[in-house]
CSV table of N, CA and C in Angstrom, one decimal:
chain,number,residue,atom,x,y,z
A,2,MET,N,-14.8,10.3,7.6
A,2,MET,CA,-13.6,10.4,7.0
A,2,MET,C,-12.7,11.2,8.0
A,3,ARG,N,-11.4,10.7,8.3
A,3,ARG,CA,-10.5,11.4,9.2
A,3,ARG,C,-9.8,12.3,8.5
A,4,THR,N,-9.5,13.3,9.2
A,4,THR,CA,-8.5,14.3,8.7
A,4,THR,C,-7.1,14.3,9.3
A,5,SER,N,-6.0,14.5,8.6
A,5,SER,CA,-4.9,14.2,9.2
A,5,SER,C,-4.5,15.5,10.1
A,6,PRO,N,-3.9,15.2,11.3
A,6,PRO,CA,-3.5,16.2,12.2
A,6,PRO,C,-2.3,16.8,11.7
A,7,LEU,N,-1.9,18.1,12.0
A,7,LEU,CA,-0.9,18.8,11.5
A,7,LEU,C,0.4,17.9,12.1
A,8,LEU,N,1.3,17.7,11.1
A,8,LEU,CA,2.5,16.9,11.5
A,8,LEU,C,3.7,17.8,11.4
A,9,ASP,N,4.4,17.5,12.7
A,9,ASP,CA,5.6,18.3,12.9
A,9,ASP,C,6.7,17.5,12.5
A,10,GLU,N,8.0,18.2,12.8
A,10,GLU,CA,9.3,17.5,12.4
A,10,GLU,C,9.4,16.1,13.0
A,11,ILE,N,9.1,16.0,14.2
A,11,ILE,CA,9.3,14.6,15.0
A,11,ILE,C,8.3,13.6,14.4
A,12,ASP,N,7.2,14.0,14.0
A,12,ASP,CA,6.2,13.2,13.5
A,12,ASP,C,6.7,12.5,12.2
A,13,HIS,N,7.3,13.4,11.4
A,13,HIS,CA,7.8,13.1,10.2
A,13,HIS,C,8.9,12.1,10.4
A,14,LEU,N,9.9,12.2,11.3
A,14,LEU,CA,10.9,11.6,11.5
A,14,LEU,C,10.4,10.1,11.9
A,15,LEU,N,9.4,10.0,12.9
A,15,LEU,CA,9.0,9.0,13.4
A,15,LEU,C,8.2,8.1,12.4
A,16,LEU,N,7.5,8.7,11.5
A,16,LEU,CA,6.8,8.3,10.2
A,16,LEU,C,7.9,7.3,9.4
A,17,ASP,N,8.9,8.0,9.2
A,17,ASP,CA,10.1,7.5,8.2
A,17,ASP,C,10.5,6.2,8.9
A,18,LEU,N,10.9,6.3,10.5
A,18,LEU,CA,11.5,5.2,11.0
A,18,LEU,C,10.5,4.1,11.1
A,19,VAL,N,9.2,4.2,11.4
A,19,VAL,CA,8.2,3.1,11.6
A,19,VAL,C,7.9,2.5,10.2
A,20,GLN,N,7.9,3.2,9.1
A,20,GLN,CA,7.7,2.6,7.8
A,20,GLN,C,8.7,1.7,7.4
A,21,THR,N,9.9,1.8,7.7
A,21,THR,CA,11.2,0.9,7.5
A,21,THR,C,11.1,-0.2,8.5
A,22,ASP,N,10.7,0.0,9.8
A,22,ASP,CA,10.9,-1.2,10.6
A,22,ASP,C,9.7,-0.8,11.9
A,23,ALA,N,8.5,-1.2,11.8
A,23,ALA,CA,7.5,-1.0,12.8
A,23,ALA,C,7.9,-1.7,14.2
A,24,SER,N,8.8,-2.6,14.1
A,24,SER,CA,9.0,-3.4,15.4
A,24,SER,C,10.0,-2.7,16.3
A,25,ARG,N,10.6,-1.6,16.0
A,25,ARG,CA,11.6,-1.0,16.6
A,25,ARG,C,11.0,-0.7,18.1
A,26,PRO,N,11.8,-0.9,19.0
A,26,PRO,CA,11.3,-0.5,20.5
A,26,PRO,C,11.1,0.9,20.7
A,27,LEU,N,10.3,1.3,21.6
A,27,LEU,CA,10.0,2.8,21.8
A,27,LEU,C,11.2,3.5,22.3
A,28,HIS,N,12.2,3.0,23.0
A,28,HIS,CA,13.5,3.6,23.4
A,28,HIS,C,14.2,3.9,22.2
A,29,GLU,N,14.3,3.0,21.2
A,29,GLU,CA,15.2,3.3,20.2
A,29,GLU,C,14.7,4.4,19.4
A,30,LEU,N,13.3,4.3,19.2
A,30,LEU,CA,12.6,5.4,18.4
A,30,LEU,C,12.7,6.8,19.2
A,31,GLY,N,12.7,6.8,20.4
A,31,GLY,CA,12.9,8.0,21.1
A,31,GLY,C,14.3,8.5,21.1
A,32,ASP,N,15.3,7.6,21.1
A,32,ASP,CA,16.8,8.0,21.0
A,32,ASP,C,16.9,8.7,19.5
A,33,ARG,N,16.2,8.1,18.6
A,33,ARG,CA,16.4,8.6,17.2
A,33,ARG,C,15.8,10.0,17.0
A,34,VAL,N,14.8,10.3,17.7
A,34,VAL,CA,14.0,11.6,17.5
A,34,VAL,C,14.1,12.4,18.7
A,35,GLY,N,14.8,12.2,19.7
A,35,GLY,CA,15.0,13.0,21.0
A,35,GLY,C,13.8,13.1,21.7
A,36,LEU,N,13.0,12.1,22.0
A,36,LEU,CA,12.0,12.0,22.9
A,36,LEU,C,11.9,10.9,23.8
A,37,SER,N,11.2,10.9,24.9
A,37,SER,CA,11.1,9.6,25.8
A,37,SER,C,10.2,8.7,25.2
A,38,PRO,N,10.4,7.5,25.6
A,38,PRO,CA,9.7,6.4,25.0
A,38,PRO,C,8.1,6.6,25.2
A,39,SER,N,7.7,7.1,26.4
A,39,SER,CA,6.3,7.5,26.5
A,39,SER,C,5.8,8.5,25.7
A,40,ALA,N,6.6,9.5,25.3
A,40,ALA,CA,6.2,10.6,24.5
A,40,ALA,C,6.1,10.0,23.0
A,41,VAL,N,6.9,9.1,22.6
A,41,VAL,CA,6.9,8.4,21.4
A,41,VAL,C,5.6,7.6,21.2
A,42,GLN,N,5.3,6.9,22.3
A,42,GLN,CA,4.2,6.0,22.4
A,42,GLN,C,2.9,6.9,22.1
A,43,ARG,N,2.8,8.1,22.8
A,43,ARG,CA,1.6,9.1,22.7
A,43,ARG,C,1.6,9.5,21.1
A,44,ARG,N,2.7,9.9,20.7
A,44,ARG,CA,2.5,10.4,19.2
A,44,ARG,C,2.1,9.2,18.4
A,45,LEU,N,2.6,8.2,18.5
A,45,LEU,CA,2.3,6.9,17.5
A,45,LEU,C,0.8,6.5,17.8
A,46,THR,N,0.3,6.7,19.0
A,46,THR,CA,-1.1,6.6,19.3
A,46,THR,C,-2.0,7.6,18.6
A,47,ARG,N,-1.6,8.8,18.7
A,47,ARG,CA,-2.4,9.9,18.1
A,47,ARG,C,-2.3,9.8,16.4
A,48,LEU,N,-1.0,9.3,16.0
A,48,LEU,CA,-1.0,9.0,14.5
A,48,LEU,C,-1.9,8.0,14.1
A,49,ARG,N,-2.1,6.9,14.9
A,49,ARG,CA,-2.9,5.9,14.5
A,49,ARG,C,-4.4,6.2,14.6
A,50,ALA,N,-4.8,6.9,15.6
A,50,ALA,CA,-6.1,7.4,15.9
A,50,ALA,C,-6.5,8.4,14.8
A,51,ALA,N,-5.7,9.2,14.3
A,51,ALA,CA,-5.9,10.1,13.1
A,51,ALA,C,-5.9,9.4,11.8
A,52,GLY,N,-5.6,8.1,11.7
A,52,GLY,CA,-5.5,7.5,10.5
A,52,GLY,C,-4.2,7.6,9.6
A,53,VAL,N,-3.3,8.3,10.2
A,53,VAL,CA,-2.0,8.6,9.4
A,53,VAL,C,-1.3,7.2,9.3
A,54,ILE,N,-1.3,6.5,10.6
A,54,ILE,CA,-0.6,5.1,10.3
A,54,ILE,C,-2.0,4.2,10.3
A,55,ARG,N,-2.2,3.7,9.1
A,55,ARG,CA,-3.2,2.7,8.8
A,55,ARG,C,-3.1,1.4,9.5
A,56,ALA,N,-1.9,0.8,9.5
A,56,ALA,CA,-1.6,-0.5,9.9
A,56,ALA,C,-0.2,-0.9,10.0
A,57,GLN,N,0.1,-1.9,10.8
A,57,GLN,CA,1.4,-2.2,11.1
A,57,GLN,C,1.4,-3.8,10.5
A,58,VAL,N,2.2,-4.2,9.7
A,58,VAL,CA,2.1,-5.6,9.1
A,58,VAL,C,3.6,-6.1,9.1
A,59,ALA,N,3.5,-7.5,8.8
A,59,ALA,CA,4.7,-8.2,8.5
A,59,ALA,C,4.8,-8.5,7.1
A,60,VAL,N,6.0,-8.0,6.5
A,60,VAL,CA,6.3,-8.2,5.0
A,60,VAL,C,6.8,-9.7,4.9
A,61,VAL,N,6.1,-10.5,4.0
A,61,VAL,CA,6.4,-11.8,3.8
A,61,VAL,C,6.8,-12.0,2.4
A,62,ASP,N,8.0,-12.8,2.3
A,62,ASP,CA,8.5,-13.0,1.0
A,62,ASP,C,7.7,-13.9,0.1
A,63,PRO,N,7.0,-13.5,-0.9
A,63,PRO,CA,6.0,-14.4,-1.8
A,63,PRO,C,6.7,-15.7,-2.0
A,64,ARG,N,7.8,-15.9,-2.4
A,64,ARG,CA,8.4,-16.9,-3.0
A,64,ARG,C,8.6,-18.0,-1.7
A,65,ALA,N,8.6,-17.5,-0.5
A,65,ALA,CA,8.8,-18.5,0.6
A,65,ALA,C,7.4,-19.2,1.0
A,66,VAL,N,6.4,-18.7,0.5
A,66,VAL,CA,5.1,-19.1,0.6
A,66,VAL,C,4.3,-19.8,-0.8
A,67,GLY,N,5.3,-19.9,-1.8
A,67,GLY,CA,4.8,-20.4,-3.0
A,67,GLY,C,4.3,-19.6,-3.9
A,68,ALA,N,4.4,-18.2,-3.8
A,68,ALA,CA,3.8,-17.2,-4.7
A,68,ALA,C,5.0,-16.6,-5.6
A,69,GLY,N,5.8,-17.4,-6.3
A,69,GLY,CA,6.9,-16.9,-6.9
A,69,GLY,C,6.6,-16.1,-8.1
A,70,LEU,N,5.4,-15.9,-8.7
A,70,LEU,CA,5.2,-15.1,-10.0
A,70,LEU,C,4.2,-14.0,-9.6
A,71,THR,N,4.8,-12.7,-10.0
A,71,THR,CA,4.2,-11.5,-9.9
A,71,THR,C,3.6,-11.1,-11.2
A,72,CYS,N,2.5,-10.8,-11.6
A,72,CYS,CA,2.1,-10.3,-12.8
A,72,CYS,C,1.3,-8.9,-12.8
A,73,VAL,N,1.6,-8.1,-13.7
A,73,VAL,CA,0.9,-6.8,-13.8
A,73,VAL,C,-0.1,-7.2,-14.9
A,74,VAL,N,-1.4,-6.8,-14.6
A,74,VAL,CA,-2.6,-7.2,-15.6
A,74,VAL,C,-3.2,-5.8,-15.9
A,75,LEU,N,-3.4,-5.6,-17.1
A,75,LEU,CA,-4.1,-4.4,-17.6
A,75,LEU,C,-5.5,-4.9,-18.0
A,76,VAL,N,-6.6,-4.2,-17.4
A,76,VAL,CA,-7.9,-4.7,-17.7
A,76,VAL,C,-8.8,-3.5,-18.2
A,77,ALA,N,-9.6,-3.8,-19.2
A,77,ALA,CA,-10.6,-3.0,-19.7
A,77,ALA,C,-11.9,-3.8,-19.5
A,78,LEU,N,-12.9,-3.0,-19.0
A,78,LEU,CA,-14.2,-3.5,-18.8
A,78,LEU,C,-15.0,-3.4,-20.1
A,79,ALA,N,-16.1,-4.2,-20.1
A,79,ALA,CA,-16.9,-4.2,-21.4
A,79,ALA,C,-17.8,-2.8,-21.5
A,80,ASP,N,-17.9,-2.3,-20.4
A,80,ASP,CA,-18.8,-0.9,-20.6
A,80,ASP,C,-18.4,-0.3,-19.3
A,81,ASP,N,-19.0,1.2,-19.3
A,81,ASP,CA,-18.7,1.9,-18.2
A,81,ASP,C,-20.1,2.1,-17.2
A,82,ASP,N,-20.6,1.0,-17.0
A,82,ASP,CA,-21.8,1.0,-16.1
A,82,ASP,C,-21.3,0.9,-14.7
A,83,PRO,N,-21.6,1.9,-13.9
A,83,PRO,CA,-21.0,1.9,-12.6
A,83,PRO,C,-21.3,0.7,-11.7
A,84,ASP,N,-22.3,-0.1,-12.0
A,84,ASP,CA,-22.5,-1.3,-11.0
A,84,ASP,C,-21.5,-2.3,-11.6
A,85,HIS,N,-21.1,-2.4,-12.7
A,85,HIS,CA,-20.1,-3.4,-13.3
A,85,HIS,C,-18.7,-3.0,-12.6
A,86,HIS,N,-18.3,-1.7,-12.5
A,86,HIS,CA,-17.2,-1.3,-12.1
A,86,HIS,C,-17.2,-1.5,-10.6
A,87,ALA,N,-18.2,-1.3,-9.9
A,87,ALA,CA,-18.4,-1.6,-8.5
A,87,ALA,C,-18.1,-3.1,-8.2
A,88,SER,N,-18.8,-4.0,-9.0
A,88,SER,CA,-18.6,-5.5,-8.8
A,88,SER,C,-17.2,-5.9,-9.1
A,89,PHE,N,-16.4,-5.2,-10.1
A,89,PHE,CA,-15.0,-5.6,-10.4
A,89,PHE,C,-14.2,-5.1,-9.4
A,90,ARG,N,-14.4,-3.8,-8.7
A,90,ARG,CA,-13.6,-3.5,-7.5
A,90,ARG,C,-13.7,-4.3,-6.3
A,91,ALA,N,-15.1,-4.8,-6.1
A,91,ALA,CA,-15.4,-5.6,-4.8
A,91,ALA,C,-14.6,-7.1,-5.1
A,92,ARG,N,-14.5,-7.5,-6.3
A,92,ARG,CA,-13.9,-8.8,-6.7
A,92,ARG,C,-12.5,-8.7,-6.4
A,93,MET,N,-11.9,-7.5,-6.8
A,93,MET,CA,-10.5,-7.3,-6.6
A,93,MET,C,-10.0,-7.3,-5.1
A,94,ARG,N,-10.9,-6.5,-4.4
A,94,ARG,CA,-10.7,-6.5,-2.8
A,94,ARG,C,-10.8,-7.7,-2.2
A,95,ALA,N,-11.7,-8.7,-2.8
A,95,ALA,CA,-12.0,-9.9,-1.8
A,95,ALA,C,-10.8,-11.1,-2.3
A,96,GLU,N,-10.2,-10.8,-3.2
A,96,GLU,CA,-9.1,-11.9,-3.8
A,96,GLU,C,-7.8,-11.4,-3.1
A,97,PRO,N,-7.5,-12.5,-2.2
A,97,PRO,CA,-6.1,-12.2,-1.5
A,97,PRO,C,-4.9,-12.2,-2.5
A,98,ARG,N,-5.0,-12.8,-3.7
A,98,ARG,CA,-3.8,-12.7,-4.5
A,98,ARG,C,-3.7,-11.5,-5.3
A,99,VAL,N,-4.8,-10.7,-5.2
A,99,VAL,CA,-4.7,-9.4,-5.7
A,99,VAL,C,-3.9,-8.4,-4.7
A,100,GLN,N,-2.7,-8.1,-5.2
A,100,GLN,CA,-1.9,-7.3,-4.2
A,100,GLN,C,-2.2,-5.8,-4.2
A,101,GLN,N,-2.5,-5.5,-5.5
A,101,GLN,CA,-2.8,-3.9,-5.9
A,101,GLN,C,-3.7,-3.9,-6.9
A,102,CYS,N,-4.6,-2.9,-6.9
A,102,CYS,CA,-5.5,-2.7,-8.1
A,102,CYS,C,-5.7,-1.2,-8.1
A,103,PHE,N,-5.5,-0.6,-9.4
A,103,PHE,CA,-5.6,0.9,-9.5
A,103,PHE,C,-6.6,1.2,-10.6
A,104,GLY,N,-7.6,2.0,-10.4
A,104,GLY,CA,-8.3,2.7,-11.5
A,104,GLY,C,-7.6,3.6,-12.1
A,105,ILE,N,-7.6,3.4,-13.5
A,105,ILE,CA,-6.7,4.4,-14.2
A,105,ILE,C,-7.6,5.0,-15.4
A,106,VAL,N,-6.9,6.0,-15.9
A,106,VAL,CA,-7.6,6.8,-17.2
A,106,VAL,C,-6.9,6.4,-18.4
A,107,GLY,N,-7.5,6.2,-19.5
A,107,GLY,CA,-7.0,5.8,-20.7
A,107,GLY,C,-7.7,4.6,-21.5
A,108,GLN,N,-6.9,3.9,-22.3
A,108,GLN,CA,-7.5,2.8,-23.1
A,108,GLN,C,-7.8,1.6,-21.9
A,109,TRP,N,-7.3,1.5,-20.9
A,109,TRP,CA,-7.4,0.6,-19.9
A,109,TRP,C,-8.2,1.1,-18.6
A,110,ASP,N,-9.0,0.3,-18.0
A,110,ASP,CA,-9.7,0.7,-16.9
A,110,ASP,C,-8.9,0.5,-15.6
A,111,TYR,N,-8.2,-0.5,-15.4
A,111,TYR,CA,-7.6,-1.0,-14.2
A,111,TYR,C,-6.2,-1.5,-14.5
A,112,VAL,N,-5.3,-1.4,-13.6
A,112,VAL,CA,-3.9,-2.0,-13.6
A,112,VAL,C,-4.0,-2.9,-12.1
A,113,VAL,N,-3.8,-4.2,-12.4
A,113,VAL,CA,-3.9,-5.2,-11.2
A,113,VAL,C,-2.7,-5.9,-10.9
A,114,VAL,N,-2.1,-6.1,-9.8
A,114,VAL,CA,-1.0,-6.8,-9.6
A,114,VAL,C,-1.4,-8.1,-8.9
A,115,LEU,N,-0.9,-9.2,-9.5
A,115,LEU,CA,-1.3,-10.6,-9.0
A,115,LEU,C,-0.1,-11.3,-8.6
A,116,LEU,N,-0.4,-12.0,-7.5
A,116,LEU,CA,0.7,-13.2,-7.0
A,116,LEU,C,0.1,-14.3,-7.4
A,117,SER,N,0.9,-15.2,-8.0
A,117,SER,CA,0.6,-16.6,-8.1
A,117,SER,C,1.8,-17.6,-8.0
A,118,ALA,N,1.5,-18.9,-8.1
A,118,ALA,CA,2.5,-19.8,-8.2
A,118,ALA,C,3.4,-19.9,-9.4
A,119,ASP,N,2.9,-19.8,-10.3
A,119,ASP,CA,3.5,-20.1,-11.7
A,119,ASP,C,2.5,-19.6,-12.9
A,120,ILE,N,2.9,-19.7,-14.0
A,120,ILE,CA,2.2,-19.4,-15.2
A,120,ILE,C,0.7,-19.9,-15.2
A,121,ALA,N,0.8,-21.4,-15.0
A,121,ALA,CA,-0.5,-22.1,-15.0
A,121,ALA,C,-1.5,-21.7,-14.1
A,122,ASP,N,-0.9,-21.5,-12.8
A,122,ASP,CA,-1.7,-21.0,-11.7
A,122,ASP,C,-2.1,-19.7,-12.0
A,123,ASN,N,-1.4,-18.7,-12.7
A,123,ASN,CA,-1.9,-17.3,-13.1
A,123,ASN,C,-3.0,-17.5,-14.2
A,124,ARG,N,-2.7,-18.4,-15.1
A,124,ARG,CA,-3.8,-18.4,-16.0
A,124,ARG,C,-5.2,-18.9,-15.3
A,125,ALA,N,-5.3,-19.7,-14.3
A,125,ALA,CA,-6.5,-20.1,-13.8
A,125,ALA,C,-7.0,-19.0,-13.0
A,126,LEU,N,-6.2,-18.3,-12.3
A,126,LEU,CA,-6.7,-17.1,-11.5
A,126,LEU,C,-7.3,-16.1,-12.4
A,127,SER,N,-6.5,-15.6,-13.4
A,127,SER,CA,-7.0,-14.6,-14.5
A,127,SER,C,-8.3,-15.2,-15.2
A,128,SER,N,-8.4,-16.3,-15.4
A,128,SER,CA,-9.6,-16.9,-15.9
A,128,SER,C,-10.7,-16.6,-15.0
A,129,ARG,N,-10.6,-17.1,-13.8
A,129,ARG,CA,-11.8,-16.9,-12.8
A,129,ARG,C,-12.0,-15.3,-12.7
A,130,LEU,N,-10.9,-14.5,-12.4
A,130,LEU,CA,-11.2,-13.1,-12.1
A,130,LEU,C,-11.6,-12.3,-13.3
A,131,PHE,N,-11.2,-12.5,-14.5
A,131,PHE,CA,-11.5,-11.7,-15.6
A,131,PHE,C,-12.3,-12.2,-16.8
A,132,VAL,N,-12.7,-13.5,-16.7
A,132,VAL,CA,-13.4,-14.0,-17.8
A,132,VAL,C,-14.6,-14.7,-17.2
A,133,GLN,N,-14.6,-15.7,-16.3
A,133,GLN,CA,-15.7,-16.3,-15.7
A,133,GLN,C,-16.7,-15.3,-15.1
A,134,GLU,N,-16.1,-14.4,-14.3
A,134,GLU,CA,-16.8,-13.6,-13.4
A,134,GLU,C,-17.4,-12.4,-14.3
A,135,GLY,N,-16.8,-12.2,-15.4
A,135,GLY,CA,-17.6,-11.6,-16.5
A,135,GLY,C,-17.4,-9.8,-16.7
A,136,ARG,N,-17.9,-9.4,-17.6
A,136,ARG,CA,-17.9,-7.9,-17.8
A,136,ARG,C,-16.5,-7.3,-18.1
A,137,VAL,N,-15.5,-8.1,-18.5
A,137,VAL,CA,-14.2,-7.7,-18.9
A,137,VAL,C,-13.9,-7.9,-20.2
A,138,ALA,N,-13.8,-6.8,-21.0
A,138,ALA,CA,-13.8,-6.8,-22.6
A,138,ALA,C,-12.5,-7.4,-22.9
A,139,ARG,N,-11.4,-7.0,-22.3
A,139,ARG,CA,-10.1,-7.7,-22.7
A,139,ARG,C,-9.1,-7.4,-21.4
A,140,TYR,N,-8.1,-8.0,-21.4
A,140,TYR,CA,-7.0,-8.0,-20.3
A,140,TYR,C,-5.8,-8.3,-20.9
A,141,GLU,N,-4.7,-7.8,-20.5
A,141,GLU,CA,-3.3,-8.2,-21.0
A,141,GLU,C,-2.4,-8.4,-19.6
A,142,THR,N,-1.9,-9.7,-19.6
A,142,THR,CA,-0.9,-10.0,-18.6
A,142,THR,C,0.4,-9.9,-18.8
A,143,LEU,N,1.1,-9.2,-18.0
A,143,LEU,CA,2.7,-8.8,-18.2
A,143,LEU,C,3.3,-9.6,-17.0
A,144,PRO,N,3.9,-10.9,-17.2
A,144,PRO,CA,4.5,-11.5,-16.1
A,144,PRO,C,5.9,-10.7,-15.8
A,145,SER,N,6.3,-10.8,-14.6
A,145,SER,CA,7.5,-10.1,-14.2
A,145,SER,C,8.5,-11.2,-14.0
A,146,PHE,N,9.8,-11.0,-14.7
A,146,PHE,CA,10.9,-11.8,-14.6
A,146,PHE,C,11.8,-11.5,-13.4
A,147,GLU,N,11.7,-10.2,-13.0
A,147,GLU,CA,12.7,-9.7,-11.9
A,147,GLU,C,12.0,-8.6,-11.1
A,148,THR,N,12.0,-8.8,-9.8
A,148,THR,CA,11.6,-7.8,-8.8
A,148,THR,C,12.8,-6.6,-8.6
A,149,VAL,N,12.4,-5.4,-9.1
A,149,VAL,CA,13.6,-4.4,-9.0
A,149,VAL,C,13.3,-3.7,-7.6
A,150,LYS,N,11.9,-3.3,-7.4
A,150,LYS,CA,11.7,-2.7,-6.1
A,150,LYS,C,10.2,-3.0,-5.8
A,151,THR,N,10.0,-3.2,-4.5
A,151,THR,CA,8.5,-3.2,-4.2
A,151,THR,C,8.5,-2.5,-2.8
A,152,GLY,N,7.4,-2.0,-2.5
A,152,GLY,CA,7.3,-1.5,-1.1
A,152,GLY,C,6.0,-0.5,-1.1
A,153,LEU,N,5.7,-0.3,0.2
A,153,LEU,CA,4.5,0.6,0.6
A,153,LEU,C,4.9,1.8,1.2
A,154,ALA,N,6.1,2.2,1.5
A,154,ALA,CA,6.6,3.3,2.1
A,154,ALA,C,6.2,4.5,1.4
A,155,VAL,N,5.6,5.6,2.1
A,155,VAL,CA,5.3,6.7,1.5
A,155,VAL,C,6.4,7.8,1.9
A,156,PRO,N,6.8,8.5,0.8
A,156,PRO,CA,7.9,9.5,1.0
A,156,PRO,C,7.5,10.4,1.8
A,157,ILE,N,8.0,10.8,2.9
A,157,ILE,CA,7.7,11.9,3.9
A,157,ILE,C,8.4,13.2,3.7
A,158,PRO,N,7.7,14.2,3.2
A,158,PRO,CA,8.4,15.4,2.9
A,158,PRO,C,9.2,16.0,4.1
A,159,GLU,N,10.3,16.7,3.8
A,159,GLU,CA,11.0,17.0,4.9
A,159,GLU,C,10.2,18.1,5.5
A,160,HIS,N,10.2,18.2,6.9
A,160,HIS,CA,9.4,19.3,7.5
A,160,HIS,C,10.4,20.3,8.0
A,161,PRO,N,10.1,21.7,8.0
A,161,PRO,CA,10.9,22.6,8.4
A,161,PRO,C,11.4,22.5,9.8
A,162,ARG,N,12.7,22.7,10.1
A,162,ARG,CA,13.1,22.7,11.6
A,162,ARG,C,12.4,23.6,12.6
A,163,ARG,N,12.4,23.1,13.9
A,163,ARG,CA,11.7,23.9,14.8
A,163,ARG,C,12.6,25.1,15.1
A,164,GLU,N,12.1,26.1,15.8
A,164,GLU,CA,13.1,27.2,16.1
A,164,GLU,C,13.7,26.7,17.5
A,165,PRO,N,14.9,26.9,17.7
A,165,PRO,CA,15.8,26.6,18.8
A,165,PRO,C,15.0,27.2,20.0
A,166,GLY,N,14.9,26.3,21.1
A,166,GLY,CA,14.5,26.8,22.5
A,166,GLY,C,12.9,26.4,22.4
A,167,THR,N,12.3,26.0,21.3
A,167,THR,CA,10.9,25.5,21.3
A,167,THR,C,10.7,24.2,21.7
A,168,THR,N,9.6,23.7,22.3
A,168,THR,CA,9.5,22.3,22.6
A,168,THR,C,8.5,21.8,21.7
A,169,PRO,N,8.7,20.5,21.4
A,169,PRO,CA,7.7,19.7,20.4
A,169,PRO,C,6.5,19.6,21.1
A,170,GLU,N,5.5,19.4,20.3
A,170,GLU,CA,4.3,19.1,20.8
A,170,GLU,C,4.0,17.5,20.9
A,171,ILE,N,3.3,17.2,22.0
A,171,ILE,CA,3.4,15.8,22.3
A,171,ILE,C,2.1,15.2,22.3
């Protein structure tokens, strides 16, 4: 398991910038944070190596590729057998149309976010994931009629300002 390096003010600024658009050129990032492009590249390389930046991805509009229905599914497993939970989690990780899956506390065991073409497609997918492959006691599907907000950006806490006259770590 990797531990996060100490992040300074410039790291925080860079993380905010690349979370909203990872395709920005190094010179633009440098202009925004007050560093040369090579210094920005070294910092980004360090942040990737430390696991702070886990991936750079393209965000695709689901409707553009025929996945116009998003559903939130609440799932309760039939029992608390660790092997059944492990099997369920593996099934969720393996299914590309499962966008997110969270283990939760309470009357439900998991919250799953699914993408599908339409209600019929969602029913077939849900049947395969939650009925045919077993060990699910019950599930409840909540189809979304409107996307209000989606995203993976992590709020970066404001970092204390550097003392005047000090140089940033590179």
